[in-house]
PDB file of C-alpha atoms in Angstrom:
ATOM      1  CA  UNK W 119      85.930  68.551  27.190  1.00 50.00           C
ATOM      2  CA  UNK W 120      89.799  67.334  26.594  1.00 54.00           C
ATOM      3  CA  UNK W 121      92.438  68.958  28.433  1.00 54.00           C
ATOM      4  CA  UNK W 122      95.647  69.092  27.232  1.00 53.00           C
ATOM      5  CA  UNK W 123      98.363  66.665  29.750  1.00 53.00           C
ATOM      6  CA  UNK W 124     100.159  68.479  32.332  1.00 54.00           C
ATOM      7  CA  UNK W 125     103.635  67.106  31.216  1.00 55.00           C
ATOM      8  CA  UNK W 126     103.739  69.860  28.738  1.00 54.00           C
ATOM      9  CA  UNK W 127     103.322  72.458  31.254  1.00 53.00           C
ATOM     10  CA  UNK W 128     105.909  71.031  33.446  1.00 55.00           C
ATOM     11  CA  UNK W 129     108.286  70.798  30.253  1.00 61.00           C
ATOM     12  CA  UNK W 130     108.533  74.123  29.199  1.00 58.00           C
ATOM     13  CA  UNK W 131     108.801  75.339  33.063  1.00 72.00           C
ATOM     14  CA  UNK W 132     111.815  72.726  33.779  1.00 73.00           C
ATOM     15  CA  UNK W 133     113.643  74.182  29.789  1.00 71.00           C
ATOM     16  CA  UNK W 134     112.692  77.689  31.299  1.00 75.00           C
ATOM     17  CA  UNK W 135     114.058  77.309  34.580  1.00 73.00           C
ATOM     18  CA  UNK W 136     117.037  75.679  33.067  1.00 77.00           C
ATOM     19  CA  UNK W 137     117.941  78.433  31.024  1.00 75.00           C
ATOM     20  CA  UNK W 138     117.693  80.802  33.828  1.00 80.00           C
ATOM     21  CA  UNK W 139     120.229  78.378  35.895  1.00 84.00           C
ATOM     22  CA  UNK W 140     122.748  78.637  32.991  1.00 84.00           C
ATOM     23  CA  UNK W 141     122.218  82.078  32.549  1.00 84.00           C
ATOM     24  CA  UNK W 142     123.128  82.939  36.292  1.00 87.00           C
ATOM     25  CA  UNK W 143     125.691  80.262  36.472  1.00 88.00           C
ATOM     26  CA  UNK W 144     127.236  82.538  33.089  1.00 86.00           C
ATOM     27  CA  UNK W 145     126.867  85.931  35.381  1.00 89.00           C
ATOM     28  CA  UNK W 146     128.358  84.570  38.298  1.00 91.00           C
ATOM     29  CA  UNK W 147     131.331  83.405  35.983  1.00 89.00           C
ATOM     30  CA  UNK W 148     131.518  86.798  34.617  1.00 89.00           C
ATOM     31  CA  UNK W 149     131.643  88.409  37.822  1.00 93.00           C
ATOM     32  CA  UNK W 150     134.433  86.208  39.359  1.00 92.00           C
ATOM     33  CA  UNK W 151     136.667  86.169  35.966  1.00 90.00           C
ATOM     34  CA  UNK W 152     136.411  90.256  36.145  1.00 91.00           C
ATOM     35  CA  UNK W 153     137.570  90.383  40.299  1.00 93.00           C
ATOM     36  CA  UNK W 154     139.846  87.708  39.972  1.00 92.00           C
ATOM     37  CA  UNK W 155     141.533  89.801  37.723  1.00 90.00           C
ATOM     38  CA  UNK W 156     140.876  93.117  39.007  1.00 91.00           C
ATOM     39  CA  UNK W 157     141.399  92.413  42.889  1.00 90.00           C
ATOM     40  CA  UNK W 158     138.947  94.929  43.659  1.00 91.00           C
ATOM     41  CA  UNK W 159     135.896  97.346  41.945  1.00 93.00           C
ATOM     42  CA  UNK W 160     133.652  99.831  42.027  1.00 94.00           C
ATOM     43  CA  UNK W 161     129.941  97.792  41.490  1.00 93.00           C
ATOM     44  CA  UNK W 162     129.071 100.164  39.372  1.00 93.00           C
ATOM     45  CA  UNK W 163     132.150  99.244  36.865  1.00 94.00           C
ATOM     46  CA  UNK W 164     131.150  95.909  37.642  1.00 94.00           C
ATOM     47  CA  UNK W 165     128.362  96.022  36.764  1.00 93.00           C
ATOM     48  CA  UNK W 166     129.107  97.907  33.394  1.00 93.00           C
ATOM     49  CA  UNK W 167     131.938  95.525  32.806  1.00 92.00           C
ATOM     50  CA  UNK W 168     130.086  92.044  32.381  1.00 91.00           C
ATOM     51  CA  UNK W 169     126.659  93.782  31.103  1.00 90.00           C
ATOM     52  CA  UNK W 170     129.456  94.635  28.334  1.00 88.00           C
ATOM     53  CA  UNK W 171     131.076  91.105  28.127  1.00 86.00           C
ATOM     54  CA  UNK W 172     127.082  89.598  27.903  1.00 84.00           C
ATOM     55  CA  UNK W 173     126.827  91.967  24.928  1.00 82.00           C
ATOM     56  CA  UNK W 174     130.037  90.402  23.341  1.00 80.00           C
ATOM     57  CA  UNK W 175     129.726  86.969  23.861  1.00 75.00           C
ATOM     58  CA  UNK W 176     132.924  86.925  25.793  1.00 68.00           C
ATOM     59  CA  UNK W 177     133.492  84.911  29.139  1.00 63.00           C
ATOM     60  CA  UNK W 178     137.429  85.638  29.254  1.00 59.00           C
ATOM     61  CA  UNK W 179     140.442  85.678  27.301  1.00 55.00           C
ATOM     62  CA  UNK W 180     140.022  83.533  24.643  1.00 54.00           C
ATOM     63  CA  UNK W 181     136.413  82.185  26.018  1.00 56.00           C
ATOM     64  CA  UNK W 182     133.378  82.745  23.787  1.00 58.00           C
ATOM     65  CA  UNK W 183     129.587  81.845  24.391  1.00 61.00           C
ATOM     66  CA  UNK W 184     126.713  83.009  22.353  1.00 60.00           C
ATOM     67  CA  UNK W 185     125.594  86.536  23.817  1.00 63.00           C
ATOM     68  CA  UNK W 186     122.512  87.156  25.237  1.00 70.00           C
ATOM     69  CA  UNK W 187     120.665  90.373  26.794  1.00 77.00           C
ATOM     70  CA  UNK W 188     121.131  90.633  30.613  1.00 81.00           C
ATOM     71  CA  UNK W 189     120.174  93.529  32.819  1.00 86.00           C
ATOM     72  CA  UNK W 190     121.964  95.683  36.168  1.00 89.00           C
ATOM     73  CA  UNK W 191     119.188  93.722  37.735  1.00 91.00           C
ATOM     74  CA  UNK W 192     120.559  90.204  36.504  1.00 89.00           C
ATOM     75  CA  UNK W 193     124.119  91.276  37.180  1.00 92.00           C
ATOM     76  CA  UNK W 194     123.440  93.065  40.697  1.00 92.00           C
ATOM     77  CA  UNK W 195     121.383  90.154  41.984  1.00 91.00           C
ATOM     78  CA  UNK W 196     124.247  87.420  41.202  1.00 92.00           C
ATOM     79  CA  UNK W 197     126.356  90.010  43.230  1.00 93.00           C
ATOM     80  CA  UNK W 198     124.391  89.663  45.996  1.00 92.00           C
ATOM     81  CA  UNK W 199     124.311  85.809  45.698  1.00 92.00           C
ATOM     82  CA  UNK W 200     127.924  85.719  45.454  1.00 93.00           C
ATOM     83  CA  UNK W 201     128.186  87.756  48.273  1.00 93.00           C
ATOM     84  CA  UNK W 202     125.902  85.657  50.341  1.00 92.00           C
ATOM     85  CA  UNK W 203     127.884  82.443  49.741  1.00 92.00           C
ATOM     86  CA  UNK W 204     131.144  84.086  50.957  1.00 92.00           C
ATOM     87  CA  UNK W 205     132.554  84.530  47.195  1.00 91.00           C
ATOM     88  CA  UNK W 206     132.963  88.475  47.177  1.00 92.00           C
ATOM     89  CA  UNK W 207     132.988  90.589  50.079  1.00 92.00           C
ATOM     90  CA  UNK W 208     132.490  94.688  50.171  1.00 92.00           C
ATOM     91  CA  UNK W 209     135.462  96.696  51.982  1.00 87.00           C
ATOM     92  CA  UNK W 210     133.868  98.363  55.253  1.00 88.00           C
ATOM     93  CA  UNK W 211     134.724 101.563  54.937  1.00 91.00           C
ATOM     94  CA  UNK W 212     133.361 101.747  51.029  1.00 91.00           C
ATOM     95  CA  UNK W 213     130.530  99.151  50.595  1.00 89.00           C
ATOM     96  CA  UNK W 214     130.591 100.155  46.712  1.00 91.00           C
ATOM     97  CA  UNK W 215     133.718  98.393  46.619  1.00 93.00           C
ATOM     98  CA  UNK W 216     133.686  94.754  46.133  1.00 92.00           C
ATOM     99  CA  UNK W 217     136.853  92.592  46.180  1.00 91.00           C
ATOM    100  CA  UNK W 218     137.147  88.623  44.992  1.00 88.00           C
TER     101      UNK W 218
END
């Protein structure tokens, strides 16, 4: 019986997880080029608005990067991260609303 070495396993996790790390580090970009601009949004539009800009390839004004598929769930949970480490913040009388 011959087993194949673990390294390979652990390879493909690490180029796996890496691309995930990018890929949120592209959303969170996204999010803070749109409010930065905007002041404030609906998350909905926000949501809509870099789901769009994924689609495009398109990290800002004259900013391109190859496009890839993300989801509300990708978007919505770099929201919350963002919102977590003080980045965004929701007004208190409309939650919905999130300013930069």
């Amino acid at each position: 019986l011959r087993l194949l070495p673990r390294q390979r396993y652990l390879r493909a996790e690490r180029a796996e997880v890496s691309a995930l790390e990018r890929k949120r580090n592209i959303l969170c970009c996204l999010i803070t080029r749109i409010l930065k601009v905007e002041k404030q949004l609906h998350i909905d539009n926000l949501v809509f608005r870099v789901i769009d800009a994924c689609q495009k390839g398109e990290l800002g004004p004259g900013l391109q990067f190859l496009s890839f598929c993300c989801h509300s769930v990708d978007v919505l949970s770099c929201v919350l991260h963002l919102l977590n480490q003080g980045y965004l913040r929701r007004q208190e009388e409309r939650p919905h609303v999130l300013e930069y």
